[in-house]
XYZ file of C-alpha atoms in Angstrom:
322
model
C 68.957 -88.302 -30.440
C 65.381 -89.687 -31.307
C 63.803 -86.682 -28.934
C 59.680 -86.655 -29.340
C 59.953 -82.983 -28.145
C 61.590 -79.809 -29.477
C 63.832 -77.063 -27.650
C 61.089 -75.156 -28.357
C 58.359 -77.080 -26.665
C 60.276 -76.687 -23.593
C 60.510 -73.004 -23.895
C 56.861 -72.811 -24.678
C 55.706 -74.977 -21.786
C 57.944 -72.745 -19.770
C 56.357 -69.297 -20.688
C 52.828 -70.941 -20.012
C 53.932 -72.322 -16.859
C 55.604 -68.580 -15.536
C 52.546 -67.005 -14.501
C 51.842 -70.126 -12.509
C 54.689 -71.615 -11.286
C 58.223 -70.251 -9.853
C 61.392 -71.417 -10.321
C 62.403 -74.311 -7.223
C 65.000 -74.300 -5.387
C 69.012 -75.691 -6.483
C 70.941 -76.391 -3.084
C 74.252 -77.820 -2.572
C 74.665 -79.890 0.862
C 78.311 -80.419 2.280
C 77.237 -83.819 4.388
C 75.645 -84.791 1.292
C 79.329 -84.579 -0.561
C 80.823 -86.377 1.976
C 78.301 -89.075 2.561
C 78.014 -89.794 -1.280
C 81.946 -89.303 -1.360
C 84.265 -89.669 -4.773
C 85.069 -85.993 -4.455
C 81.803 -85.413 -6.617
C 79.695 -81.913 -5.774
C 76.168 -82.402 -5.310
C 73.421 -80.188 -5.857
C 69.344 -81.355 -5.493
C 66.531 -79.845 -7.548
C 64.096 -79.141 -4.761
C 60.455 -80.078 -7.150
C 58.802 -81.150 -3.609
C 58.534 -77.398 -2.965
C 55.863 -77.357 -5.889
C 52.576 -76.475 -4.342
C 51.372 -80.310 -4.947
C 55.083 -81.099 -3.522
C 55.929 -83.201 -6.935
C 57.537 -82.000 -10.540
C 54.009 -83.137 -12.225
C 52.589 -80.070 -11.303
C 55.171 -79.232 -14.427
C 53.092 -81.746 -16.836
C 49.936 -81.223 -15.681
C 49.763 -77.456 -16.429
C 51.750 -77.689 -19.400
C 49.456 -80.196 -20.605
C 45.867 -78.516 -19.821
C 47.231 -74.671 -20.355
C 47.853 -76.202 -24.144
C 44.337 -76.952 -24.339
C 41.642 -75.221 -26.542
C 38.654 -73.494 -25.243
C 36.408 -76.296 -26.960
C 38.892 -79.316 -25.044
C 39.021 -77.292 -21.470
C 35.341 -77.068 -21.093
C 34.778 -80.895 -22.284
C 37.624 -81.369 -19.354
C 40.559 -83.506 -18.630
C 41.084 -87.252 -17.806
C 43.861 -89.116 -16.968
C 45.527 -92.144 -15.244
C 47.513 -92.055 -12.202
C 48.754 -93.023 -8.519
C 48.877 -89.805 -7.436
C 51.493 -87.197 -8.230
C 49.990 -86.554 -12.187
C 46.891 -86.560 -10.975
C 47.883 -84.048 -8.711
C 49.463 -82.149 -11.205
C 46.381 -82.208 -13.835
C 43.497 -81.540 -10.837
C 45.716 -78.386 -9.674
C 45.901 -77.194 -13.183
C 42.156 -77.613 -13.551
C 41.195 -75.761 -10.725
C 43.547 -73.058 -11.806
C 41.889 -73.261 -15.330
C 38.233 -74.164 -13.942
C 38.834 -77.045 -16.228
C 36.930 -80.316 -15.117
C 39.183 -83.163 -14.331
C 39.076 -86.842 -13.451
C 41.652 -88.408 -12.230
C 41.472 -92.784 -12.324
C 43.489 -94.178 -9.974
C 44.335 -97.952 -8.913
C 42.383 -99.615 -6.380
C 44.227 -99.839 -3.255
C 46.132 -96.462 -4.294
C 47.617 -94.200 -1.379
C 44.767 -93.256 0.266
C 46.794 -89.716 0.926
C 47.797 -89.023 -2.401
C 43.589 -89.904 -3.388
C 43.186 -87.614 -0.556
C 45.145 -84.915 -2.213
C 43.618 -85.491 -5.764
C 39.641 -84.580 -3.876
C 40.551 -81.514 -2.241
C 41.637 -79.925 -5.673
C 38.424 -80.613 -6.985
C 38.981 -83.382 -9.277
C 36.704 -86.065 -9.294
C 38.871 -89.534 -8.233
C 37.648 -92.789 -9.635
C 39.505 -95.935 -8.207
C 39.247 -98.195 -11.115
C 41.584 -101.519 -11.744
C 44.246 -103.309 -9.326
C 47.295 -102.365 -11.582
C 48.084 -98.985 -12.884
C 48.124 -100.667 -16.249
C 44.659 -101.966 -15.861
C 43.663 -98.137 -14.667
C 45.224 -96.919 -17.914
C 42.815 -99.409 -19.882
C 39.570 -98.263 -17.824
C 41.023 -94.581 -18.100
C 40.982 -94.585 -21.906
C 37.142 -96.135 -22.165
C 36.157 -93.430 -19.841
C 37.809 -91.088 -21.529
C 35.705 -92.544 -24.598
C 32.584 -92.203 -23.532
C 33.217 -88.417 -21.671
C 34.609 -87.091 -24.529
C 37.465 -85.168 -22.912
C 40.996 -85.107 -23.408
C 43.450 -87.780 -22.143
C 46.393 -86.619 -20.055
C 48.782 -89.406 -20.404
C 51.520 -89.106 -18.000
C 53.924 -89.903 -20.503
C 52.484 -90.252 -23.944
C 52.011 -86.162 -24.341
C 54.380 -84.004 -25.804
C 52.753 -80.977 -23.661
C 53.234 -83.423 -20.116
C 57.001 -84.024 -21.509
C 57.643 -80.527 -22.719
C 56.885 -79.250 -19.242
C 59.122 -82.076 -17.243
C 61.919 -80.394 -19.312
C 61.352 -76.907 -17.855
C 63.095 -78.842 -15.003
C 66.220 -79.272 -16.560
C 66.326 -75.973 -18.301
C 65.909 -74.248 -14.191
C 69.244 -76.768 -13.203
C 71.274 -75.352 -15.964
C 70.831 -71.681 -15.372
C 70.729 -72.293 -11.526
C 74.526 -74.011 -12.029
C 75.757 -73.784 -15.322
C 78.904 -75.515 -14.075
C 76.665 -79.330 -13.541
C 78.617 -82.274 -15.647
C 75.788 -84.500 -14.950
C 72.052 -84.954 -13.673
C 70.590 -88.460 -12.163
C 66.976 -88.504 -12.458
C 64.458 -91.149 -10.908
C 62.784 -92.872 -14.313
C 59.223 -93.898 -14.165
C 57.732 -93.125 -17.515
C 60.540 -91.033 -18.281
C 59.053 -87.761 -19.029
C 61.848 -85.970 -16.852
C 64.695 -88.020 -18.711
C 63.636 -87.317 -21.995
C 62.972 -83.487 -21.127
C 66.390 -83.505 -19.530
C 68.039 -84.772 -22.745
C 66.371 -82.641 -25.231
C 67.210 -79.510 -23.203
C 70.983 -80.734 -22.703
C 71.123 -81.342 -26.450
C 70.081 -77.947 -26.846
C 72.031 -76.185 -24.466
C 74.583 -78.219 -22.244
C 75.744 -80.914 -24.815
C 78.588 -81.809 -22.080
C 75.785 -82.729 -19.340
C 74.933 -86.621 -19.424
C 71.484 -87.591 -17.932
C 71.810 -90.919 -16.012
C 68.527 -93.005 -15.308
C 67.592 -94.792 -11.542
C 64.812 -97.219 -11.453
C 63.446 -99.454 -8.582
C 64.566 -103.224 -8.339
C 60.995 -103.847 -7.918
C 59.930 -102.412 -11.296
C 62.438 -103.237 -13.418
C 60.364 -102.839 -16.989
C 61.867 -99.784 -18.375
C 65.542 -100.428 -16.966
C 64.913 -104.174 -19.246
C 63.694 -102.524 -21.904
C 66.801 -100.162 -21.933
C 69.123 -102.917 -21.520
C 67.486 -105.024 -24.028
C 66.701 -102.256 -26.746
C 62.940 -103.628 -26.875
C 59.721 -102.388 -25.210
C 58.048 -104.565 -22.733
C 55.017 -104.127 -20.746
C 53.015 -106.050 -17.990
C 56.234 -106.460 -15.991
C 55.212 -107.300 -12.320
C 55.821 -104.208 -9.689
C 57.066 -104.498 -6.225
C 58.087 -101.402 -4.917
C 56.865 -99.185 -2.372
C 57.928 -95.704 -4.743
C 54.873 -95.428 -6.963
C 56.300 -92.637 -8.840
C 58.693 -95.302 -10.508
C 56.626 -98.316 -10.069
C 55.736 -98.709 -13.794
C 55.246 -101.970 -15.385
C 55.742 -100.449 -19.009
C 58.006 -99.276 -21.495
C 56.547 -96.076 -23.305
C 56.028 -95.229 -26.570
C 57.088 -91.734 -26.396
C 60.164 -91.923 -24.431
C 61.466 -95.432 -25.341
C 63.762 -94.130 -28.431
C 64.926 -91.388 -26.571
C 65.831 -92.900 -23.068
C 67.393 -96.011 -25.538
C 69.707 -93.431 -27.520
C 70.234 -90.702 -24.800
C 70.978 -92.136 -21.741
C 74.612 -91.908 -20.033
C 73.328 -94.939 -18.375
C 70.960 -96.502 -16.276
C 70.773 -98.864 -12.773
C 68.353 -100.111 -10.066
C 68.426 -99.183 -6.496
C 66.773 -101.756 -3.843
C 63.940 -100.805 -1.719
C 66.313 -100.762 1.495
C 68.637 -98.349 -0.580
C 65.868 -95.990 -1.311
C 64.636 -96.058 2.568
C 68.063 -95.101 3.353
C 68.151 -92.334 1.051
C 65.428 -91.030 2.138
C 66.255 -91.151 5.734
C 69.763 -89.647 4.486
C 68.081 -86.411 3.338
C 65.654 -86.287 6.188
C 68.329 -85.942 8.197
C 70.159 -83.884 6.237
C 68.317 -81.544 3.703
C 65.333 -81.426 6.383
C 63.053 -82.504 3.357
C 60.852 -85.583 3.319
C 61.060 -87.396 -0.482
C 59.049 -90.128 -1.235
C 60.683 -93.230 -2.420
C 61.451 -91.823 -6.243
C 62.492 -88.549 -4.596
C 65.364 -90.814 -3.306
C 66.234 -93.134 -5.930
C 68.293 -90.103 -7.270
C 70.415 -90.231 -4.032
C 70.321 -93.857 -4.102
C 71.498 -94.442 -7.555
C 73.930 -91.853 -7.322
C 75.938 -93.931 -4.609
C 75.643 -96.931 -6.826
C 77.145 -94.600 -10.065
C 79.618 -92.371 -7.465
C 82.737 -94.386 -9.093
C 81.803 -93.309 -12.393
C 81.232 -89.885 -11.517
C 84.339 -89.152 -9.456
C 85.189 -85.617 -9.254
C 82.100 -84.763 -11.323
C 79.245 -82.148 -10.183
C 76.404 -83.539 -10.076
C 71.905 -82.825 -9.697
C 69.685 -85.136 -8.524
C 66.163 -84.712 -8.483
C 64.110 -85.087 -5.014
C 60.796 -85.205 -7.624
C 58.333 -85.575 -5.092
C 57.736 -85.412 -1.447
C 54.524 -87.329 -1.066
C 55.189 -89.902 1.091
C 52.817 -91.848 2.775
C 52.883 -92.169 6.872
C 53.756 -96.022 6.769
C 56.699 -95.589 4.440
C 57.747 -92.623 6.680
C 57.716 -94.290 9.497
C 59.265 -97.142 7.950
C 62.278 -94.692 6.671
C 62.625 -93.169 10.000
C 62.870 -96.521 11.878
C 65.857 -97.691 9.610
C-alpha cells in the first residue's frame, strides 16, 4: 500500500499527543447490534469526547507540537469549516502558538464561534472551502507562518492514525473499521496502522451523496476537484480529491459507498437515542454506511467512528424532528 505515512509517524504523533490528550472511549451498544442487524458486533470510537468534541484535535496537535521554535513563534494558518480549525487553535493555545484559522463565508456560525474562544484569530474568506484554501495559502504567503493543511500534512495524518492504533488495543478482536471520509486523513491513518499491526482489519470508506468527489475519484482511479457540495455534514463535504491520501485510499480501501442526507439524519437520531451522544452529520455517516455495507459484514465485529459531535442547532433540531 502507497501509505504517505510511516508506523512510526503514528507512534511519534502518539507520544507527542500523551501529555495532551487521553485515550477516548471504545463502547459496544446491544440496540445498536440489533438495529444494524446481520449478527455483526458493533463497537463506536467515542472522538466527540475530545475537548473540541472532534478527532482533529488529533491533527492539529500533532501537526503544531512537530513544529520548530523558529515556525511556532511565526504561528500557524490553516483552512477549515470548523473541526481542524478547532483542532489547530486548541493546540496553539496549548503551545501559545499564534493561529489563524480561514474559514468559508457563511460557515457554522457555532463552529466560528468555537474557533474565537480558543484564541485563534477567524477570517471568513471565500464561498467554497476550496476558494478558502486558495485565500488561505496567499495569506499564509504574506504572514510567513506555517500551513496546516487538513490533509496534505504528514504530522495532521500521522496523528488521525493514533485513532486507529487506540481501536486496536481497546478490542483487538475488530475484523473491520468504517470511517466517515472527508479528506481522508483518518482512512489513510487507519490503513497504515492496520498494515502495521492488524493486517486482517479492512478499513471501509462512507462519504455523503452530496459530496461525492472523493467516492468518484475512488471509483474512477483519478483525482478530481471542484465537484459541487450539497450536504449538510461539513466534515465530509469536500469537493476534492487529495494529493496525500488519493494513492492510499485508491489501493487500501475494503471499499467505499455514499449515504443520503436523510440516512445520516437518521443515524444520528439513532445514536441520540441510543448512545446518548449527539454526532454531527460525519459522526453518523459511519452508522449510516454501515447499514448500507451490513450484508457484507455479516457476522463481522465491527468500529465506527462518531468523529465529531459539533452539530449545529438547525441540523439538531432537524435530526430530532425525523
Amino acid at each position: 500500500m502507497a501509505s504517505p505515512i510511516r508506523f512510526a509517524d503514528v507512534l511519534a504523533a502518539r507520544d507527542r499527543l500523551a501529555t495532551y490528550l487521553v485515550p477516548t472511549p471504545l463502547r459496544e451498544y446491544p440496540q445498536i447490534n440489533e438495529l444494524v442487524g446481520h449478527d455483526i458486533r458493533v463497537w463506536i470510537k467515542h472522538e466527540n469526547h475530545h475537548p473540541t468534541q472532534s478527532f482533529k484535535i488529533r491533527n492539529g496537535l500533532a501537526a503544531v507540537t512537530a513544529l520548530t521554535a523558529e515556525e511556532r513563534a511565526k504561528g500557524a494558518i490553516g483552512a477549515s469549516t470548523g473541526n481542524h480549525g478547532q483542532g489547530v487553535a486548541y493546540a496553539g493555545k496549548l503551545l501559545g502558538v499564534p493561529v489563524a484559522i480561514c474559514v468559508p463565508e457563511g460557515n457554522n456560525p457555532e463552529k466560528n464561534a468555537a474557533i474565537r474562544a480558543l484564541g485563534a484569530e477567524l477570517i471568513e474568506t471565500g464561498v467554497s472551502y476550496d476558494e478558502t484554501v486558495v485565500s488561505c495559502g496567499r495569506i499564509r504567503a504574506e504572514r510567513g507562518m506555517t500551513l496546516v493543511h487538513s490533509t496534505n500534512n504528514v504530522n495532521v495524518i500521522a496523528g488521525a492514525g493514533t485513532m486507529t492504533l487506540e481501536i486496536i488495543e481497546q478490542e483487538p478482536s475488530i475484523d473491520a473499521i468504517v470511517i466517515a471520509l472527508g479528506g481522508g486523513s483518518q482512512a489513510v491513518g487507519a490503513l497504515t496502522v492496520v498494515a502495521e499491526r492488524a493486517p486482517h482489519v479492512k478499513v471501509y470508506a462512507v462519504g455523503a451523496d452530496g459530496a461525492p468527489a472523493q467516492y468518484e475519484s475512488w471509483r474512477q482511479g483519478r483525482q478530481l476537484s471542484g465537484v459541487p457540495i450539497n450536504t449538510f455534514a461539513e466534515g465530509i463535504g469536500t469537493g476534492s480529491a487529495y494529493q496525500l491520501t488519493f494513492d492510499s485510499l485508491k489501493a487500501g480501501l475494503a471499499d467505499f459507498v455514499t449515504v443520503s442526507e436523510e440516512a445520516m439524519y437518521g443515524a444520528g437520531r439513532d445514536l441520540i437515542r441510543i448512545t446518548h451522544n449527539v454526532p454531527e452529520g460525519a459522526g453518523a455517516a459511519g452508522l449510516a454506511g454501515l447499514r448500507t455495507l451490513a450484508p457484507k459484514l455479516a457476522g463481522k465485529r465491527v468500529a465506527i467512528v462518531m468523529c465529531g459531535g459539533n452539530l449545529a442547532m438547525a441540523s439538531l433540531r432537524r435530526a430530532l424532528a425525523g
